[in-house]
Coordinates of C-alpha atoms in Angstrom, one line a residue:
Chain D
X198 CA -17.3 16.4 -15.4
X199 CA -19.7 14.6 -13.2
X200 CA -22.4 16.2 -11.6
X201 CA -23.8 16.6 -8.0
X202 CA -24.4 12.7 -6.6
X203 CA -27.1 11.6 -4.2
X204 CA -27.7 8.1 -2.8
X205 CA -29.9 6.5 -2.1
X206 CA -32.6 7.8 -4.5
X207 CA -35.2 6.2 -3.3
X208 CA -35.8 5.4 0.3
X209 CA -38.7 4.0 2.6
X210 CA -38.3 3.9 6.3
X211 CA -40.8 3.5 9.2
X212 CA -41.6 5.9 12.1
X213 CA -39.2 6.4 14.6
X214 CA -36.0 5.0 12.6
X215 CA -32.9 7.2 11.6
X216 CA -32.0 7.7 8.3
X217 CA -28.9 9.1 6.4
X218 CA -28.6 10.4 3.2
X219 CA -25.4 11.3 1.3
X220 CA -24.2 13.9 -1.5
X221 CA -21.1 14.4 -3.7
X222 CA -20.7 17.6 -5.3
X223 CA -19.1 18.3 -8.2
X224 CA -15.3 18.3 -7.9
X225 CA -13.9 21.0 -6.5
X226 CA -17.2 22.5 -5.1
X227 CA -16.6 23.5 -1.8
X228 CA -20.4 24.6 -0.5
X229 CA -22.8 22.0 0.1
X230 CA -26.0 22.9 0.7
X231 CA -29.4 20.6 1.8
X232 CA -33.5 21.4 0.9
X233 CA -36.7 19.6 1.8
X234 CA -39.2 19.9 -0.9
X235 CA -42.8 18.7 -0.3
X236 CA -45.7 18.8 -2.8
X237 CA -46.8 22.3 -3.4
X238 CA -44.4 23.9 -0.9
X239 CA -41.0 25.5 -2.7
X240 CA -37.6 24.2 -1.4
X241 CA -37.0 24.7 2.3
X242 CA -33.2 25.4 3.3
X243 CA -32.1 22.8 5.7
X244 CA -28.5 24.0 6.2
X245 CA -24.8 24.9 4.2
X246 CA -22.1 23.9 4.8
X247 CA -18.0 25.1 3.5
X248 CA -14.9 23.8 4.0
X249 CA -16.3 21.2 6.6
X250 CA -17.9 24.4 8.5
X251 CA -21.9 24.7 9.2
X252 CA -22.2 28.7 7.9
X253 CA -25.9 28.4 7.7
X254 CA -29.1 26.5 9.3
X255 CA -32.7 27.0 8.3
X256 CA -35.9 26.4 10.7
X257 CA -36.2 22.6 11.1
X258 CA -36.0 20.9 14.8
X259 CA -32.6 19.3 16.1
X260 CA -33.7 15.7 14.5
X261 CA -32.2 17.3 11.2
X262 CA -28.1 17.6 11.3
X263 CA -25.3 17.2 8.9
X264 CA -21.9 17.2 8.5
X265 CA -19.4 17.7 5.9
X266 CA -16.4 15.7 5.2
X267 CA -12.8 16.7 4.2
X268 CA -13.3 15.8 0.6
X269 CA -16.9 18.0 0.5
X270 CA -18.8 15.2 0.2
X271 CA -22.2 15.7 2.8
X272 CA -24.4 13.9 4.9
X273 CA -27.8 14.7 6.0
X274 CA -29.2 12.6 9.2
X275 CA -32.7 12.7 10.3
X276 CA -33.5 10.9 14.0
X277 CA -36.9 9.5 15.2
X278 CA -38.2 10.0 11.3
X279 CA -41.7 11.0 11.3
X280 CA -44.9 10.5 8.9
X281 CA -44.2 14.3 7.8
X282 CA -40.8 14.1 6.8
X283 CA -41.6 12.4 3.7
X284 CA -40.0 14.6 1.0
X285 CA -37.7 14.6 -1.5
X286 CA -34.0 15.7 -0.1
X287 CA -32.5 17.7 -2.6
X288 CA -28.5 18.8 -2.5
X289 CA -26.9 21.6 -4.0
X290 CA -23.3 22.0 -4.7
X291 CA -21.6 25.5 -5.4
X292 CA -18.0 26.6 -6.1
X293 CA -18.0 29.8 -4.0
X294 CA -20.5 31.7 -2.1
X295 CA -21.3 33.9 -5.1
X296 CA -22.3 31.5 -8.0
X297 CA -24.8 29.4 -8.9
X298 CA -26.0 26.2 -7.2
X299 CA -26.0 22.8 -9.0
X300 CA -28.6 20.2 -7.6
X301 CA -28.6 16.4 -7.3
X302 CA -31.1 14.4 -8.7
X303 CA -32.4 14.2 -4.9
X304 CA -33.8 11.5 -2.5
X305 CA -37.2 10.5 -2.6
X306 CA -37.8 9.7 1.1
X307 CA -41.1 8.0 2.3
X308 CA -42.1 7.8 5.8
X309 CA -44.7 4.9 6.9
Chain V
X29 CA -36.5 38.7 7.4
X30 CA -35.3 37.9 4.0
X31 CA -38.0 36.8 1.3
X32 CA -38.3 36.3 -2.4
X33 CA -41.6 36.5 -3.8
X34 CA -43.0 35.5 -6.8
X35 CA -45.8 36.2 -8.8
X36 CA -48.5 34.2 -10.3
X37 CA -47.9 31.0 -8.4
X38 CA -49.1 29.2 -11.2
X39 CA -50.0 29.9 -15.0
X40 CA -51.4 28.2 -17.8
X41 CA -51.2 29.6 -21.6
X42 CA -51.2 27.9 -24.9
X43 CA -48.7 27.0 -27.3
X44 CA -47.0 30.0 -28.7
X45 CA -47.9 32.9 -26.2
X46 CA -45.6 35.0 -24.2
X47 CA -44.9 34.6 -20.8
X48 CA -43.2 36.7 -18.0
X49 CA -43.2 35.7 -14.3
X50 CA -42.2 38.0 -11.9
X51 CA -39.3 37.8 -8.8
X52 CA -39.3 40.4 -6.0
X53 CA -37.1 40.6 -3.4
X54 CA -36.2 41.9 0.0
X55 CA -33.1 40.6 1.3
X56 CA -30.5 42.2 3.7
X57 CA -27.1 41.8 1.9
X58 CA -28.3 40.8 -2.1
X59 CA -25.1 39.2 -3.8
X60 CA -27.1 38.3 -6.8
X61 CA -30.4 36.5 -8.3
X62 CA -30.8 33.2 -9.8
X63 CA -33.4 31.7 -12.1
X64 CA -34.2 28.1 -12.1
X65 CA -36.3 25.6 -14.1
X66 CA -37.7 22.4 -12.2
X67 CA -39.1 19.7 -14.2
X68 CA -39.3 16.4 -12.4
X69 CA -36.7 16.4 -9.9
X70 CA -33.3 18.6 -9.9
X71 CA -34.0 22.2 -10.3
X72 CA -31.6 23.3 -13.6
X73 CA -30.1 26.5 -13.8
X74 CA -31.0 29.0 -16.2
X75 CA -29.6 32.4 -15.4
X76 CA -27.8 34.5 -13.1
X77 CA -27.8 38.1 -12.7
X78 CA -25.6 40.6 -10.5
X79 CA -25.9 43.9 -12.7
X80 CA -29.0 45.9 -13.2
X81 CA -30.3 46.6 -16.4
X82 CA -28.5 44.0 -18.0
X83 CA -30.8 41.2 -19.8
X84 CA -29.2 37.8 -20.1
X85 CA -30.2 35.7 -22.8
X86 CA -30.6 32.0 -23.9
X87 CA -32.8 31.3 -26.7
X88 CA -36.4 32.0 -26.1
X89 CA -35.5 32.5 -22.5
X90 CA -33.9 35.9 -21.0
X91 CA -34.0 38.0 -17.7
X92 CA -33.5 41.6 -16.5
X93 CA -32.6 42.6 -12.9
X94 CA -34.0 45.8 -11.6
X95 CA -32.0 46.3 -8.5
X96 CA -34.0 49.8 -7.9
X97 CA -37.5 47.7 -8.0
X98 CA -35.8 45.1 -6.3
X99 CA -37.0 42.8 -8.7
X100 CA -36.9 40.5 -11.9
X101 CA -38.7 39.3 -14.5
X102 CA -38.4 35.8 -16.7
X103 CA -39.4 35.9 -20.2
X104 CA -40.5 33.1 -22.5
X105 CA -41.2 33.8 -26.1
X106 CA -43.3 31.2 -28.3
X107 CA -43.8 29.2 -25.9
X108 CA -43.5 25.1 -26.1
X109 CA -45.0 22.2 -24.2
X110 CA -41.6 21.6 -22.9
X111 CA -41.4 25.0 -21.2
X112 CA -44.1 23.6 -18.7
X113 CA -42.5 23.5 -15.5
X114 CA -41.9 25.4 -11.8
X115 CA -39.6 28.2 -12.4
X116 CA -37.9 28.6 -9.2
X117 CA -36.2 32.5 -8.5
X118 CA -33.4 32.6 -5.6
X119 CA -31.4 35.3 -4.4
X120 CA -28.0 34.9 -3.2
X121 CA -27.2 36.7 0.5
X122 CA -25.1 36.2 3.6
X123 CA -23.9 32.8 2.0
X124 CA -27.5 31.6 1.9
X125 CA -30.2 31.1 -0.8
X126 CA -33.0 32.4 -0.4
X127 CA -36.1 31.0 -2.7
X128 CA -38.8 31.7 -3.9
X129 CA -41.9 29.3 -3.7
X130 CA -41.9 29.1 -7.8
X131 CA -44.4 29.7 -10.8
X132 CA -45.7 26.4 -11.9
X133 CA -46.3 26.9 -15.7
X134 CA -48.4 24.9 -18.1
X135 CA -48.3 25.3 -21.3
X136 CA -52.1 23.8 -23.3
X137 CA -51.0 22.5 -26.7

């Protein structure tokens, strides 16, 4: 059974371009859900989202949205990037709101 | 506001000594709680726990939830170079995880 898929993995953009990243869960995950992780800092919740629904949204401005597609598979979109959104993107993938959360391998994003 | 803390935020031990790091919680609608080891990049799953009192084991690894404390401990018994890590807690509420900022653990051959 394949695991939770993230591309690109790797990623360098410059200020002030857009950028889109892009998970797969596993198969027949429903819940897709999308963290920042910066050195030293634990992982900060961007958003979930079930059954092509936004259920949750953490504390990041509006350049940060996402959407989810009929099939689960997610995209995360970050406008007007800035030097301080270099992170890795991590995606988690769940069956139901109650179980655990399987990650991707994440994207490394760098910001110059 | 929900938060998980976790306590230390970092540890270093030698080869063969016991560790436990600690998980506490105050969260509005607690589903469950969730133990995670992060190496280099994906966070793996370890353990989940729902019941109180009940310790879930997985080889020199286990966990107990004390719902009354509102907390949970991770133990590691003899432990290896490979256990160095962060060891991420999360508690599941309202649809949402909720971490905590992780113990980084080193373990000094």
């Amino acid at each position: 059974k394949a695991g939770v898929t993230q591309t690109p993995r790797y990623l360098i953009k410059t200020r002030g371009q857009q950028v889109t990243l892009s998970c797969s869960p596993i198969s027949g995950h429903r819940s897709v859900s999308w963290y920042q992780q910066t050195p030293g800092q634990g992982l900060q919740f961007l958003f979930e989202y079930f059954s092509e629904t936004q259920r949750n949204k953490g504390n990041f401005p509006g350049r940060f949205s996402g959407r989810q597609f009929s099939n689960s598979r997610s995209e995360m979109n970050v406008s007007t990037l800035e030097l301080g959104d270099s992170a890795l993107y991590l995606c988690a993938s769940r069956w139901g709101e109650n179980t655990e959360a399987f990650f991707g391998q994440g994207t490394r994003l760098t910001v110059v | 506001e929900d938060k998980v803390v976790q306590s230390p935020l970092s540890l270093v031990v030698h080869e063969g000594d016991t560790v436990t790091l600690n998980c506490s919680y105050e969260v509005t609608n607690f589903r469950s709680l969730l133990w995670y080891k992060q190496e280099k990049k994906a966070p793996t799953f370890l353990f989940m726990l729902t019941s109180s009192g009940i310790e879930k084991k997985s080889g020199r690894l286990s966990s107990i939830l004390d719902k009354k404390e509102l907390s949970s401990i991770l133990n590691i018994t003899a432990t290896q170079t490979g256990d160095s890590a962060i060891y991420l807690c999360a508690v599941n509420s309202n649809y949402q995880l909720i971490w905590g900022a992780g113990t980084k653990l080193i373990i000094k051959p």
